[in-house]
Coordinates of C-alpha atoms and ligand atoms in Angstrom, one line a residue:
M1 CA 15.1 4.5 24.8
S2 CA 11.4 3.8 25.0
C3 CA 9.1 3.5 22.0
N4 CA 5.5 3.1 22.9
V5 CA 3.5 2.1 19.9
A6 CA -0.3 2.2 19.3
I7 CA -2.2 0.7 16.4
V8 CA -5.5 2.2 15.5
G9 CA -7.6 -0.3 13.6
A10 CA -5.7 -3.3 15.0
T11 CA -8.5 -5.7 14.3
G12 CA -8.7 -4.9 10.6
A13 CA -6.9 -6.5 7.6
V14 CA -4.0 -4.0 7.7
G15 CA -4.1 -3.9 11.5
A16 CA -3.4 -7.7 11.6
E17 CA -0.5 -7.2 9.2
F18 CA 0.9 -4.5 11.5
L19 CA 1.2 -7.1 14.2
I20 CA 2.9 -9.5 11.9
Q21 CA 5.3 -6.8 10.6
L22 CA 6.2 -5.5 14.0
E23 CA 7.1 -9.0 15.0
Q24 CA 8.9 -10.1 11.8
R25 CA 10.9 -6.9 11.6
R26 CA 11.7 -7.1 15.3
F27 CA 10.5 -3.5 15.7
P28 CA 11.9 -2.5 19.1
F29 CA 8.7 -1.4 20.8
T30 CA 8.5 -0.9 24.6
S31 CA 4.8 -1.1 24.8
L32 CA 2.0 -1.8 22.4
K33 CA -1.6 -0.5 22.6
L34 CA -4.2 -2.0 20.3
L35 CA -7.2 0.2 19.5
A36 CA -10.3 -0.5 17.5
S37 CA -14.1 0.2 17.7
D38 CA -16.2 -0.4 20.7
R39 CA -17.3 -3.7 19.1
S40 CA -13.8 -5.1 19.5
A41 CA -12.9 -3.9 23.0
G42 CA -11.7 -6.9 25.1
K43 CA -10.7 -9.0 22.1
K44 CA -7.3 -10.6 22.5
L45 CA -4.6 -10.4 19.8
R46 CA -1.0 -11.7 19.8
C47 CA 2.2 -10.0 18.8
A48 CA 5.8 -11.2 19.3
G49 CA 4.8 -13.9 21.7
K50 CA 2.6 -11.7 23.9
E51 CA -1.1 -11.4 24.2
Y52 CA -2.7 -7.9 24.1
T53 CA -6.2 -6.8 24.9
V54 CA -7.9 -4.5 22.3
E55 CA -9.2 -1.2 23.7
A56 CA -11.9 1.0 22.4
L57 CA -10.5 4.1 20.6
R58 CA -11.0 7.2 22.7
P59 CA -9.5 10.8 22.7
D60 CA -7.3 9.9 25.7
S61 CA -5.9 6.7 24.1
F62 CA -2.6 8.3 23.1
K63 CA -1.1 9.4 26.4
G64 CA 2.6 8.3 26.4
V65 CA 2.4 6.9 22.9
N66 CA 5.4 7.7 20.7
I67 CA 4.4 6.2 17.4
A68 CA 0.7 5.8 16.3
L69 CA 0.1 3.5 13.4
F70 CA -3.3 4.2 11.9
S71 CA -5.1 1.7 9.7
A72 CA -8.7 2.7 10.2
S73 CA -10.9 4.8 7.9
T74 CA -10.2 8.3 6.5
A75 CA -12.9 9.7 8.8
I76 CA -11.3 8.2 11.9
A77 CA -7.8 9.4 10.8
K78 CA -9.2 13.0 10.3
E79 CA -10.7 12.9 13.8
Y80 CA -8.0 11.1 15.8
A81 CA -4.7 11.7 14.1
P82 CA -4.5 15.4 15.2
I83 CA -5.5 14.2 18.7
A84 CA -2.6 11.6 18.7
R85 CA -0.2 14.2 17.3
D86 CA -1.2 16.8 19.9
A87 CA -0.6 14.1 22.6
G88 CA 3.0 13.8 21.4
A89 CA 2.9 10.9 19.1
V90 CA 4.1 10.8 15.5
V91 CA 1.2 9.4 13.4
I92 CA 1.8 7.2 10.4
D93 CA -1.5 7.1 8.7
N94 CA -2.5 4.5 6.0
S95 CA -5.7 6.4 4.9
S96 CA -5.9 9.1 2.2
A97 CA -6.8 11.7 4.8
F98 CA -3.6 13.7 4.8
R99 CA -1.6 12.4 1.8
L100 CA -1.8 15.5 -0.3
E101 CA -1.4 18.1 2.5
S102 CA 1.7 20.2 1.9
D103 CA 3.0 19.8 5.5
V104 CA 2.5 16.0 5.6
P105 CA 5.3 13.9 4.1
L106 CA 4.1 11.0 1.8
V107 CA 6.8 8.4 2.1
V108 CA 8.1 5.2 0.4
P109 CA 11.3 4.6 2.3
E110 CA 13.2 3.2 -0.7
I111 CA 12.3 6.3 -2.8
N112 CA 12.0 9.4 -0.7
P113 CA 13.2 8.6 2.9
D114 CA 14.4 12.1 3.5
A115 CA 10.9 13.4 3.3
A116 CA 10.1 11.6 6.6
R117 CA 12.5 14.0 8.3
R118 CA 10.3 17.0 7.5
H119 CA 7.2 15.7 9.4
K120 CA 5.2 17.8 11.8
G121 CA 3.7 15.0 13.7
I122 CA 1.8 13.2 10.8
I123 CA 3.3 11.1 8.0
A124 CA 1.2 9.6 5.3
N125 CA 1.6 6.1 3.9
P126 CA 0.8 6.2 0.2
N127 CA -1.9 4.3 -1.6
C128 CA -1.1 0.6 -2.1
T129 CA -1.2 0.6 -5.9
T130 CA 0.9 3.8 -6.0
I131 CA 3.5 2.0 -3.9
V132 CA 3.6 -1.1 -6.1
A133 CA 3.9 1.0 -9.3
L134 CA 6.5 3.4 -7.9
M135 CA 8.7 0.7 -6.5
A136 CA 9.2 -0.4 -10.2
V137 CA 9.5 3.1 -11.8
G138 CA 11.0 5.2 -9.0
P139 CA 14.6 3.8 -9.4
L140 CA 14.3 4.4 -13.2
H141 CA 13.1 7.9 -12.6
K142 CA 16.3 8.6 -10.6
V143 CA 18.3 7.8 -13.7
S144 CA 16.1 9.4 -16.4
K145 CA 13.1 11.6 -15.6
I146 CA 9.7 10.1 -16.3
T147 CA 7.7 12.0 -18.9
R148 CA 4.6 9.8 -19.1
L149 CA 3.3 6.9 -16.9
I150 CA 0.3 4.7 -17.7
I151 CA -0.8 1.9 -15.5
S152 CA -3.5 -0.7 -15.3
S153 CA -3.9 -2.4 -12.0
Y154 CA -5.2 -5.8 -11.0
Q155 CA -6.0 -5.1 -7.3
A156 CA -6.6 -7.7 -4.6
I157 CA -9.8 -7.7 -2.5
S158 CA -7.6 -7.1 0.6
G159 CA -7.4 -3.5 -0.4
A160 CA -11.1 -3.2 0.4
G161 CA -10.6 -4.5 4.0
A162 CA -11.2 -7.5 6.1
E163 CA -15.0 -7.7 5.5
A164 CA -14.4 -7.7 1.7
M165 CA -11.9 -10.5 2.0
A166 CA -14.5 -12.5 4.0
E167 CA -17.1 -11.7 1.3
L168 CA -14.8 -13.3 -1.4
E169 CA -14.4 -16.4 0.8
Q170 CA -18.1 -16.6 1.6
Q171 CA -19.0 -16.3 -2.1
T172 CA -16.6 -19.1 -2.8
R173 CA -18.2 -21.4 -0.1
D174 CA -21.7 -20.5 -1.3
W175 CA -20.8 -21.2 -5.0
V176 CA -19.4 -24.6 -4.1
A177 CA -22.5 -25.4 -2.0
G178 CA -24.8 -24.2 -4.8
R179 CA -26.2 -21.3 -2.7
P180 CA -27.0 -17.9 -4.1
L181 CA -24.1 -15.5 -3.7
K182 CA -24.4 -12.4 -1.5
V183 CA -22.9 -9.0 -2.6
E184 CA -22.7 -6.8 0.5
T185 CA -19.5 -4.8 0.8
Q186 CA -18.5 -4.5 -2.9
P187 CA -20.1 -2.8 -6.0
Q188 CA -20.2 -6.1 -7.8
Q189 CA -19.8 -9.9 -7.2
I190 CA -16.0 -10.4 -7.0
L191 CA -15.9 -14.2 -7.4
F192 CA -15.4 -15.1 -11.1
N193 CA -15.5 -11.4 -11.9
L194 CA -13.6 -8.1 -12.0
Y195 CA -14.6 -4.5 -12.1
P196 CA -13.0 -1.2 -13.0
H197 CA -14.4 0.5 -10.0
I198 CA -12.3 1.2 -6.9
D199 CA -13.3 4.1 -4.6
V200 CA -15.8 6.6 -6.1
F201 CA -15.9 8.1 -9.6
T202 CA -14.8 11.8 -9.9
D203 CA -15.9 14.5 -12.4
N204 CA -13.2 13.7 -14.9
G205 CA -14.5 10.1 -15.3
Y206 CA -11.6 8.6 -13.4
T207 CA -12.1 7.0 -10.0
K208 CA -10.5 8.6 -6.9
E209 CA -8.2 5.5 -6.7
E210 CA -7.0 6.2 -10.2
M211 CA -6.2 9.8 -9.5
K212 CA -4.2 8.8 -6.5
L213 CA -1.4 7.5 -8.8
T214 CA -1.2 11.0 -10.5
F215 CA -1.3 13.1 -7.4
E216 CA 0.6 10.9 -5.0
G217 CA 3.1 10.0 -7.7
R218 CA 3.9 13.7 -8.3
K219 CA 4.5 14.2 -4.6
I220 CA 6.6 11.0 -3.9
L221 CA 8.8 11.4 -7.0
D222 CA 9.0 15.2 -6.4
H223 CA 7.9 15.6 -10.0
P224 CA 5.1 18.1 -10.0
T225 CA 4.5 17.9 -13.8
L226 CA 4.4 14.1 -14.0
K227 CA 1.8 13.0 -16.5
A228 CA 0.2 9.8 -15.2
A229 CA -3.0 8.0 -15.9
A230 CA -4.4 4.8 -14.3
T231 CA -7.2 2.3 -14.8
C232 CA -7.7 0.5 -11.5
V233 CA -9.4 -2.9 -11.5
R234 CA -10.5 -5.1 -8.6
V235 CA -9.8 -8.8 -9.2
P236 CA -10.7 -11.9 -7.2
V237 CA -7.2 -12.2 -5.8
M238 CA -6.8 -12.3 -2.0
R239 CA -3.9 -9.9 -1.1
C240 CA -1.4 -9.0 -3.9
H241 CA -1.8 -6.1 -6.3
S242 CA -0.4 -6.4 -9.8
V243 CA 0.3 -3.5 -12.1
S244 CA 0.9 -3.3 -15.8
I245 CA 3.1 -0.2 -16.5
N246 CA 3.9 1.7 -19.7
V247 CA 6.4 4.4 -19.0
E248 CA 8.4 7.0 -21.0
F249 CA 11.5 8.9 -19.9
E250 CA 13.4 12.0 -21.0
R251 CA 16.3 9.7 -22.0
K252 CA 15.4 6.3 -23.3
I253 CA 16.1 3.4 -20.9
A254 CA 16.6 0.1 -22.7
P255 CA 15.1 -3.1 -21.1
D256 CA 18.6 -4.4 -20.1
E257 CA 19.5 -1.1 -18.5
A258 CA 16.2 -1.2 -16.6
R259 CA 16.9 -4.8 -15.4
S260 CA 20.3 -3.7 -14.2
I261 CA 19.0 -0.6 -12.3
L262 CA 16.1 -2.5 -10.7
G263 CA 18.4 -5.4 -9.9
K264 CA 20.4 -3.0 -7.6
S265 CA 17.3 -1.3 -6.1
S266 CA 16.4 -1.9 -2.5
G267 CA 13.0 -3.6 -2.0
V268 CA 12.8 -4.8 -5.6
E269 CA 13.3 -8.3 -7.0
V270 CA 13.7 -8.6 -10.7
F271 CA 12.0 -11.9 -11.7
D272 CA 12.0 -11.9 -15.4
N273 CA 12.5 -15.0 -17.4
P274 CA 9.4 -15.5 -19.5
A275 CA 10.9 -18.5 -21.4
K276 CA 10.7 -20.4 -18.1
A277 CA 7.3 -18.9 -17.2
E278 CA 9.1 -16.8 -14.6
Y279 CA 7.3 -13.5 -14.0
P280 CA 5.8 -12.0 -10.8
T281 CA 2.4 -13.4 -9.8
P282 CA 0.2 -12.6 -6.8
L283 CA 0.6 -16.0 -5.3
R284 CA 4.4 -15.9 -5.5
Y285 CA 4.6 -12.4 -3.9
T286 CA 2.1 -13.0 -1.1
Q287 CA 3.7 -12.2 2.2
K288 CA 6.9 -11.3 0.5
E289 CA 8.8 -8.2 1.6
K290 CA 10.0 -7.3 -1.9
V291 CA 8.0 -6.1 -4.9
G292 CA 8.6 -8.3 -7.9
V293 CA 9.2 -6.8 -11.4
G294 CA 9.2 -8.7 -14.6
R295 CA 8.1 -8.7 -18.3
I296 CA 10.5 -5.8 -18.8
R297 CA 10.4 -5.0 -22.5
E298 CA 10.3 -2.1 -24.9
D299 CA 7.0 -0.4 -25.3
I300 CA 6.6 -1.0 -29.1
S301 CA 3.8 1.7 -29.3
S302 CA 6.1 4.4 -28.0
D303 CA 8.0 6.8 -30.3
R304 CA 10.3 7.7 -27.4
G305 CA 11.6 4.2 -26.6
G306 CA 9.3 3.7 -23.6
L307 CA 9.3 0.6 -21.4
A308 CA 6.5 -1.9 -20.5
L309 CA 6.8 -3.6 -17.1
W310 CA 4.8 -5.8 -14.7
S311 CA 5.1 -5.2 -11.0
V312 CA 3.5 -7.3 -8.2
G313 CA 3.5 -6.5 -4.4
D314 CA 1.7 -7.7 -1.3
Q315 CA -1.0 -5.1 -0.7
L316 CA -1.2 -5.6 3.0
A317 CA 2.6 -5.8 3.5
K318 CA 4.6 -3.4 1.2
G319 CA 1.3 -1.7 0.1
A320 CA 0.3 -0.9 3.6
A321 CA 1.7 -2.2 7.0
Q322 CA 5.3 -3.0 6.0
N323 CA 5.7 0.4 4.3
A324 CA 4.4 2.1 7.4
V325 CA 6.6 0.1 9.8
Q326 CA 9.6 1.0 7.5
I327 CA 8.7 4.6 8.0
A328 CA 8.6 4.0 11.8
E329 CA 12.1 2.5 11.4
L330 CA 13.3 5.7 9.8
L331 CA 11.9 7.6 12.7
I332 CA 13.6 5.5 15.4
K333 CA 16.9 5.6 13.6
R334 CA 16.8 9.3 14.0
R335 CA 15.9 9.5 17.7
Ligands
A2P401 P1 -13.5 -3.1 14.4 O1 -12.9 -4.4 14.0 O2 -13.7 -3.0 15.8 O3 -14.7 -2.6 13.5 P2 -10.7 -3.0 7.7 O4 -10.2 -1.9 6.8 O5 -10.0 -4.3 7.5 O6 -12.2 -3.1 7.5 O7 -10.4 -2.5 9.2 C1 -10.9 -1.3 9.8 C2 -10.4 -1.2 11.2 O8 -10.9 0.1 11.7 C3 -10.9 -2.2 12.1 O9 -9.8 -2.5 13.1 C4 -12.0 -1.5 12.8 O10 -12.3 -2.0 14.1 C5 -11.5 -0.1 12.9 N1 -12.6 0.8 13.2 C6 -13.8 0.9 12.5 N2 -14.6 1.8 13.1 C7 -13.9 2.3 14.1 C8 -14.2 3.3 15.2 N3 -15.4 3.9 15.2 N4 -13.3 3.5 16.1 C9 -12.1 2.8 16.1 N5 -11.8 1.9 15.2 C10 -12.7 1.6 14.2

């Protein structure tokens, strides 16, 4: 059975991770088409031991494509995902363009794999911070419904794309050389700094990034009344998001019960031995398939016996490309 795959945005940070994930997960593609802007046409990239030439994205790029992995901007997804779908491909889109549309499944394969079955040609990959947070609380929600969810995130610069990652590296080199630091792609200097400003601010004072947890969380957990609030912070970390979580449930879940549930959950590693300084960190979970959960303890501020947890996942992998390739795996299992 043939499976012709295209990657839109193949030269970007998530695009590069798509190539790694397809190779590492031995995704059985028959052909691979790499698409990016005109600037990148002709560039050579490797995947699974073969060299591929990047092509400029065009409306006729999707002929014969079965699965189109999108990792470009929301604007490009809005323009080209319907074109790819109409050409016969199933689109798995990493942008926020379609996530909240009622006929577009929003899928974390470990949490709501069945939703992928209901696609009409486009499946959305959730926001990276939402994935890292829900990997920790989704398995608990299956045991006792979440009544309130509060998160504070510590988000890597990779979430802002390849140019932003290069900006952090350049600021580091400039600082070492005693040169003035340039701030070009980000709202603030990222080196030696952090800022509570990811995506744009909305009328309620939250950023769009923060509201994604509420809206996407409701859809993925199939919990339309979920009360969730986030503060999302960019930190000078290269590619792993960390999330501090406070969560309450209909029925209290004790820390030991949470450890036991999460210990049996697919895609999660409980790494929770603070006495030995063992808790998830961005460096430990860089390029790891699993999301690490630790610091599992009672939320002593909660009247309802809530939990406090700490969850860390690779933004480019589980937060983006890996999750999308896992969705593609669900699709080919069904073909
Ligand atoms: P290019 O490298 O040619 O600009 P990131 O999120 O890491 O910044 O990556 C964005 C991805 O989206 C890159 O692969 C980029 O390609 C691609 N992209 C940007 N603009 C376009 C466009 N107009 N058409 C197709 N791909 C685009």
